[in-house]
Tab-separated table of C-alpha atoms in Angstrom:
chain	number	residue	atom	x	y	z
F	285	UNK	CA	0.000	0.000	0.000
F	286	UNK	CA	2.839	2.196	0.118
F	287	UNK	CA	2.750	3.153	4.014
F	288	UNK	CA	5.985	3.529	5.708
F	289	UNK	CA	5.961	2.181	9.411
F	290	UNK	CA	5.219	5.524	12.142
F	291	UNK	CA	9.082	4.235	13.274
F	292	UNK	CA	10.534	4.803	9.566
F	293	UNK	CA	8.863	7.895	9.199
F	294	UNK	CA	9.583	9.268	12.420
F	295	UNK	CA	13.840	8.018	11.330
F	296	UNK	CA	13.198	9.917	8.038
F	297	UNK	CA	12.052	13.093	10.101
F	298	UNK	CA	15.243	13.004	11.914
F	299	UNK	CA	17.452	12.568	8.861
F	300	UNK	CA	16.222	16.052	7.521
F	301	UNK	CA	16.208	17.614	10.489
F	302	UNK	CA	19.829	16.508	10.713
F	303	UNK	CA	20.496	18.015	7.672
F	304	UNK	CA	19.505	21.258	9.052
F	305	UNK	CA	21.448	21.089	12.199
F	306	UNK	CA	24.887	19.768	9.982
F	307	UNK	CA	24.537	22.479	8.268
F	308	UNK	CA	24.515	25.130	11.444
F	309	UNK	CA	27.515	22.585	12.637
F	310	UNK	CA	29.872	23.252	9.372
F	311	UNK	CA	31.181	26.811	9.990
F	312	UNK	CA	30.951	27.378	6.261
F	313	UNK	CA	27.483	26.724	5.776
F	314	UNK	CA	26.532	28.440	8.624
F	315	UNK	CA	28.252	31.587	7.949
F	316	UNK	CA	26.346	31.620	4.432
F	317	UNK	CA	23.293	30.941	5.810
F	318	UNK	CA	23.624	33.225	8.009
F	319	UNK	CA	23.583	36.174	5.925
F	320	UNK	CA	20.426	35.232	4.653
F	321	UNK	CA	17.251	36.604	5.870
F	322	UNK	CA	13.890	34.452	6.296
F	323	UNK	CA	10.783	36.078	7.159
F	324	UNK	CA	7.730	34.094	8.500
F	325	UNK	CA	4.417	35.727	8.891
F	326	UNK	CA	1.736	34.724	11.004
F	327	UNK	CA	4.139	31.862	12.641
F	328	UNK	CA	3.323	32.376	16.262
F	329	UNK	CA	4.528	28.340	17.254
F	330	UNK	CA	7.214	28.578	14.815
F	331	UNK	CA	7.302	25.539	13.437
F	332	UNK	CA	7.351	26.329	9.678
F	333	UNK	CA	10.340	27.984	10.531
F	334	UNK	CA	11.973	26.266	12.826
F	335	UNK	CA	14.090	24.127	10.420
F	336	UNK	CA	15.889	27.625	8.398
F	337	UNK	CA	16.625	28.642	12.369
F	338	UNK	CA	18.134	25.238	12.757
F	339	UNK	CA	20.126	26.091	10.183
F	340	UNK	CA	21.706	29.221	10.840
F	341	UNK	CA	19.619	31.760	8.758
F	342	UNK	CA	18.171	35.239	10.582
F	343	UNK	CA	14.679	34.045	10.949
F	344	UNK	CA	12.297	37.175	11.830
F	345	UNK	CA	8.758	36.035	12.746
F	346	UNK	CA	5.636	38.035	12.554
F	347	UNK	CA	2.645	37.172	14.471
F	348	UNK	CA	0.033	39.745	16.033
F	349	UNK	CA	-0.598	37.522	19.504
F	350	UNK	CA	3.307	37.527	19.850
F	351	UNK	CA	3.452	41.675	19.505
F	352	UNK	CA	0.536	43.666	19.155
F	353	UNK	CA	2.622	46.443	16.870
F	354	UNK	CA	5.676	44.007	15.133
F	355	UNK	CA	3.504	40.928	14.755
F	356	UNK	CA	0.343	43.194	13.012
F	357	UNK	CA	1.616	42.674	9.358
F	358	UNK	CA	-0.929	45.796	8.938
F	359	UNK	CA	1.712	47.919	10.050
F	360	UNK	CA	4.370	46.830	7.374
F	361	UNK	CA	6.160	49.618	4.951
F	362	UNK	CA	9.127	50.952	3.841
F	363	UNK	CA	9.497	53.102	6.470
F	364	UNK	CA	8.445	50.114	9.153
F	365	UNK	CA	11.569	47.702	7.892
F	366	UNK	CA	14.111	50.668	7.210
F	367	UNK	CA	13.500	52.727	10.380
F	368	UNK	CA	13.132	49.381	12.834
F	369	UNK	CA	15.014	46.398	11.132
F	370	UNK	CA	17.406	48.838	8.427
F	371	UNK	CA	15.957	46.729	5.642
F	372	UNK	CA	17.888	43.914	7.360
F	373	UNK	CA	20.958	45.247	6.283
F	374	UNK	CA	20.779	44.847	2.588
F	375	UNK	CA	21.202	41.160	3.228
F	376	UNK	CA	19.339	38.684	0.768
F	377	UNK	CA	15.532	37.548	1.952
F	378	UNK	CA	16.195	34.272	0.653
F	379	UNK	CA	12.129	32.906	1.848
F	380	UNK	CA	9.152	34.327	2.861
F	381	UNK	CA	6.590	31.592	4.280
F	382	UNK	CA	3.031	33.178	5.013
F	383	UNK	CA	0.059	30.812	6.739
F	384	UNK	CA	-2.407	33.376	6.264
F	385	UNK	CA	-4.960	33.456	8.548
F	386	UNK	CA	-7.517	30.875	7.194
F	387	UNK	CA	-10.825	31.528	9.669
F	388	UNK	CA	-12.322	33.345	7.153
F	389	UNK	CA	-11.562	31.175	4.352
F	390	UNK	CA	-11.663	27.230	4.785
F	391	UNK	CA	-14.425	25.415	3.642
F	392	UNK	CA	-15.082	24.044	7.009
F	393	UNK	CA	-16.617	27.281	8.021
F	394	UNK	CA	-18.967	28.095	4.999
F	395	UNK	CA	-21.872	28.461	7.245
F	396	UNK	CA	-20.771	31.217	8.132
F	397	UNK	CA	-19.468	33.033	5.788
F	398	UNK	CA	-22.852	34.990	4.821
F	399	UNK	CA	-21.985	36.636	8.272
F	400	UNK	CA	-18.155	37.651	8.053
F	401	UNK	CA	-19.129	38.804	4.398
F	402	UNK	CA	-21.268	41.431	5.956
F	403	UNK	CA	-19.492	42.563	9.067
F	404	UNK	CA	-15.877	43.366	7.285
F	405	UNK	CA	-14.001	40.176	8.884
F	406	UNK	CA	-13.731	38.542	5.630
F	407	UNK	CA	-12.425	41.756	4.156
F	408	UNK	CA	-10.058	42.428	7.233
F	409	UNK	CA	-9.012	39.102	5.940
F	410	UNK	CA	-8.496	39.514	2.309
F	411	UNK	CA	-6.420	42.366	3.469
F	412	UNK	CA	-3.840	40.098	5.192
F	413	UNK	CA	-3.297	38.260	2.139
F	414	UNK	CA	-2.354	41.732	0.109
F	415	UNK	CA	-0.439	42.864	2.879
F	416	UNK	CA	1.560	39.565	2.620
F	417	UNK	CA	1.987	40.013	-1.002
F	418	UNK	CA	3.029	43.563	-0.821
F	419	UNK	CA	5.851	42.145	1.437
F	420	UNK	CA	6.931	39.553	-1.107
F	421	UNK	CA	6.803	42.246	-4.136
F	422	UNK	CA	8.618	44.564	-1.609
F	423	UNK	CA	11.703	42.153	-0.566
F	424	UNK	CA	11.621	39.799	-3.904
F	425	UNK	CA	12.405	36.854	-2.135
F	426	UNK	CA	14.358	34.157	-4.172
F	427	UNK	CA	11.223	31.495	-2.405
F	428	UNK	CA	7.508	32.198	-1.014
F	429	UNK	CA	5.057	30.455	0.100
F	430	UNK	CA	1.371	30.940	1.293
F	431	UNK	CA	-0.084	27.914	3.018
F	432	UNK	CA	-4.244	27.470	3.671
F	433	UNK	CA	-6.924	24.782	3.755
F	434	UNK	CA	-9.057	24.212	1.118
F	435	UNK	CA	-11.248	27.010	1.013
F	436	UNK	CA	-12.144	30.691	-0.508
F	437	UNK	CA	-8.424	32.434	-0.300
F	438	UNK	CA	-7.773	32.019	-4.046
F	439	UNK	CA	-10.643	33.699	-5.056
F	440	UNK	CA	-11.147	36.282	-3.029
F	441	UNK	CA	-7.657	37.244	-3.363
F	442	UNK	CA	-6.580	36.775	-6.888
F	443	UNK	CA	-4.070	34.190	-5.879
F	444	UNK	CA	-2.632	32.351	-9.290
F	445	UNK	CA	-3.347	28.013	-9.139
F	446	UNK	CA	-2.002	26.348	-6.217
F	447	UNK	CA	1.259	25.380	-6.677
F	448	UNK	CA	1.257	22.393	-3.853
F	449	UNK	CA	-1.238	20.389	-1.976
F	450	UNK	CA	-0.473	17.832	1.114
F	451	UNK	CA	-1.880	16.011	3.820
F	452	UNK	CA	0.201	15.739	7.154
F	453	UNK	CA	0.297	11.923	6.145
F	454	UNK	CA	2.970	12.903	3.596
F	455	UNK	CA	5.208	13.624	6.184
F	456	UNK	CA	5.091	11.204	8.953
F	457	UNK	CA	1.932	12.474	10.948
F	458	UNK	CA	-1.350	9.886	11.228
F	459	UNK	CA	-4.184	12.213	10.441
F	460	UNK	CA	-5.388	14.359	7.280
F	461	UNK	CA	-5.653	17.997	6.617
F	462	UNK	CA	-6.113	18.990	3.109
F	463	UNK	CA	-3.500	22.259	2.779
F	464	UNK	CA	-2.769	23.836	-0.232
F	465	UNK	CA	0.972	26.054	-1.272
F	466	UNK	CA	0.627	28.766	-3.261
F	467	UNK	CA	4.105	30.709	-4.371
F	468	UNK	CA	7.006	30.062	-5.938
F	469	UNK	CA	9.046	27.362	-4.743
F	470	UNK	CA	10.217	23.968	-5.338
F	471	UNK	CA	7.124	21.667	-5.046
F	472	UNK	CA	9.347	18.518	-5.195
F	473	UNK	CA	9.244	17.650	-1.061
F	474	UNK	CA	10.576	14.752	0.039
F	475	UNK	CA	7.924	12.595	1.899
F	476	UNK	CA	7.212	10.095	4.364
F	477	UNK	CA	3.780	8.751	4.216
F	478	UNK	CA	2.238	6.908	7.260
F	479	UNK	CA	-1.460	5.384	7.417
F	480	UNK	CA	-3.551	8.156	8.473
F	481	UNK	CA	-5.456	6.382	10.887
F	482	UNK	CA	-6.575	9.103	12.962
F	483	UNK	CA	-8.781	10.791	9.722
F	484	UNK	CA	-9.400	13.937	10.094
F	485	UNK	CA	-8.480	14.807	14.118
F	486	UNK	CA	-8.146	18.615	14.260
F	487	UNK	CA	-11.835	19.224	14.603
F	488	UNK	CA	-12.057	16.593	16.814
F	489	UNK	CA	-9.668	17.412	19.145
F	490	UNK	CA	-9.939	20.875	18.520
F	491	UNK	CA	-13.398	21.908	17.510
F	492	UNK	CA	-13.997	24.436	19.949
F	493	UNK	CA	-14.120	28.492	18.927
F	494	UNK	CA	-11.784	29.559	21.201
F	495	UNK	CA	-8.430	31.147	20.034
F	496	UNK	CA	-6.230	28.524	21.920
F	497	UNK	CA	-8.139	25.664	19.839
F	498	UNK	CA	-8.285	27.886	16.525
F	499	UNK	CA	-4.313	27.909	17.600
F	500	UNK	CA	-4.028	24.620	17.965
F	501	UNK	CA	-5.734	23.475	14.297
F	502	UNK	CA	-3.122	25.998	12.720
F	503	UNK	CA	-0.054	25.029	14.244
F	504	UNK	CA	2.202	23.353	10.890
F	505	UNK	CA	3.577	19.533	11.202
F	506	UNK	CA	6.607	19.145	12.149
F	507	UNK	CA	7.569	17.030	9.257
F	508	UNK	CA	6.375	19.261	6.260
F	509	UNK	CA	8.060	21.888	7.823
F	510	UNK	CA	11.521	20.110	7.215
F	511	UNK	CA	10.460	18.387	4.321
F	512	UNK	CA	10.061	22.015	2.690
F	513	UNK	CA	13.369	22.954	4.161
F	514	UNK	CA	14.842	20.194	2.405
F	515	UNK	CA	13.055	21.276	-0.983
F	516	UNK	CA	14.473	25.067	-0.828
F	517	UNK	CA	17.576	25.555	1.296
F	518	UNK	CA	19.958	27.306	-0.315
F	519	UNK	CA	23.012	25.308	0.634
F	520	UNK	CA	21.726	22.109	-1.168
F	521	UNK	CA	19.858	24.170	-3.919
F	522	UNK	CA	22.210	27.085	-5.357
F	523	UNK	CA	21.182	27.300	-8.618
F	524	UNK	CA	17.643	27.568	-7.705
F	525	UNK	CA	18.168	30.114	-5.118
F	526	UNK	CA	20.763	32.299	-6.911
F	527	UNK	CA	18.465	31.973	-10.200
F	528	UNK	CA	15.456	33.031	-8.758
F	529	UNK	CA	17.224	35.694	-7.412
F	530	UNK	CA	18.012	37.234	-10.465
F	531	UNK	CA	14.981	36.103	-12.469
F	532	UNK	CA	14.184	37.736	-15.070
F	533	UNK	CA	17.628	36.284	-16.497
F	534	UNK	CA	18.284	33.042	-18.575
F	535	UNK	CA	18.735	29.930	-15.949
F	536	UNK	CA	20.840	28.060	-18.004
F	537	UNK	CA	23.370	31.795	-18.838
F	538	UNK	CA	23.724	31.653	-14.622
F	539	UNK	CA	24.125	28.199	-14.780
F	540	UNK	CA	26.521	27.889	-17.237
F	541	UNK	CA	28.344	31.006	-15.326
F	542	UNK	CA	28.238	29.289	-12.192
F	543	UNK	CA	29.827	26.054	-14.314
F	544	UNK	CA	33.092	27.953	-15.569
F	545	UNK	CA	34.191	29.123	-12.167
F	546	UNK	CA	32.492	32.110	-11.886
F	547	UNK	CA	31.393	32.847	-8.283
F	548	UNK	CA	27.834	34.394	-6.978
F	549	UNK	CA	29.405	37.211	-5.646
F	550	UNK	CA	30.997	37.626	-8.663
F	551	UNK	CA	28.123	37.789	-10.279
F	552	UNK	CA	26.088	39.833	-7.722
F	553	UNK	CA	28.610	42.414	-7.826
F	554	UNK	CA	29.149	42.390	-11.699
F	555	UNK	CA	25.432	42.425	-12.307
F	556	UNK	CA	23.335	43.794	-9.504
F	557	UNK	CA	23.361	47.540	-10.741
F	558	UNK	CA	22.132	46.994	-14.437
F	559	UNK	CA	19.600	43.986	-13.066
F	560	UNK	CA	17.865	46.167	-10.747
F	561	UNK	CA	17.551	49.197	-12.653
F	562	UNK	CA	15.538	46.536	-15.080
F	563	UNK	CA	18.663	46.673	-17.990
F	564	UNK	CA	19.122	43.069	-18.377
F	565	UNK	CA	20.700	42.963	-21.337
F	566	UNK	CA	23.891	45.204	-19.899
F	567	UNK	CA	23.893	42.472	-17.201
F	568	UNK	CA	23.554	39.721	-19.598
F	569	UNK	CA	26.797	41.146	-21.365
F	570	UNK	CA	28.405	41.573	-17.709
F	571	UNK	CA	27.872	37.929	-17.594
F	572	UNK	CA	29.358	36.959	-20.451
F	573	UNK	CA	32.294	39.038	-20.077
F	574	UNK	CA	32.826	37.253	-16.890
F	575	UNK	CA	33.270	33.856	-18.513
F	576	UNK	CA	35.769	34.765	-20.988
F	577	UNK	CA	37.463	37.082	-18.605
């Protein structure tokens, strides 16, 4: 049937979440993680981002019950990051994972949606989801992600197709929860998959309308939270990550760069001033001249 045993999974878990720790543990990696920023909205466990902070990266989480003023995404804007965080020092916002508030949104509360139509929640909703995207046109991060049930979010929102859809079964947990990835990342996770014989727990254990229980249906699993780590790290995915970066470019012109010998911050440096004043084909010929240089 193509179950793994709850013991394998739980051995494949810790094999990625090795992966992140050796990579805080070789001074190297660490140091190049390091300068990379992740941003991860809504996150108050942490758990979606607990892997890149594992790893090294400056993680900066966002979540309105954590800080009433830093964690309200409503007050992001230029002037928020440059006058409180300095833009995070120029330093590359390598991922920016958003699981949008989905109250409003999931299927599972339809019945009411007549109501939060009519009393501005499902607007003050709709709003997050811009605000988020703002922040990802704002930054350009090289991956995003916006994670929600199966539900309204895409079109009330504009979001493009869903890029990914999973079931904590995928990745070592017993129960299901239909969740759907929208973004741009790599879709190609690693998995795990266990029987889910617990079906469909969350509103069964946590059915109530209080915020703790609302809390505890959103919290991420454990295991797609490294199994996405080990999808779109930078370490083990450069070209990816450094072609993303930069892309409105030709992949396979970076890749081929990258090939010859020709660094990133080569590159970067060579490139960065025609790229983001949108003359690609100087930066193309920067490129080029770097190879045969």
């Amino acid at each position: 049937n193509g179950w793994m045993s709850r013991s394998s999974a739980l051995e494949r878990l810790e094999q990625w979440k090795n992966v992140a720790f050796n990579q805080y543990l070789d001074p190297t990696i660490r140091n190049q993680n390091n300068q990379k920023i992740v941003i991860s909205l809504f996150d108050l466990s942490g758990t979606w981002s607990q892997p890149w902070v594992d790893a090294g990266y400056q993680v900066f989480r966002f979540d309105i019950q954590a800080d009433p003023y830093f964690g309200d995404i409503n007050n992001f804007s230029v002037e928020f990051f440059n006058e409180l965080f300095a833009c995070f020092d120029g330093l590359d916002v390598h991922a920016i994972l958003a699981a949008c508030p989905c109250t409003d949104f999931a299927v599972s509360g339809a019945r009411h949606f007549t109501a939060k139509d009519a009393d501005g929640r499902t607007l003050s909703s709709i709003e997050l989801v811009y605000q988020t995207l703002r922040t990802i046109e704002f930054f350009k991060p090289n991956i995003w992600a916006i994670e929600n049930p199966v539900g309204r979010i895409a079109s009330l929102t504009g979001l493009s197709p869903w890029r990914l859809s999973f079931d904590p079964f995928h990745f070592g947990d017993t129960y299901t929860k239909k969740t759907l990835l929208w973004g741009r990342f790599n879709a190609d996770l690693p998995i795990a998959p266990v029987e889910p014989i617990e079906g469909s727990k969350m509103h069964k254990l946590y059915g109530g309308k209080s915020l703790a229980t609302k809390n505890a249906r959103s919290v991420t699993p454990v295991g797609f939270a490294y199994s996405f780590f080990m999808a779109n790290n930078a370490h083990d995915h450069k070209l990816m990550a450094f072609s993303n970066k930069y892309d409105r470019l030709d992949r396979n012109l970076l890749k081929l760069a990258l090939n010859s010998g020709v660094s990133e911050y080569e590159i970067s440096s060579a490139i960065d001033d025609a790229y983001y004043d949108y003359d690609d084909l100087a930066a193309i010929d920067s490129i080029n001249e770097l190879m045969l240089a």
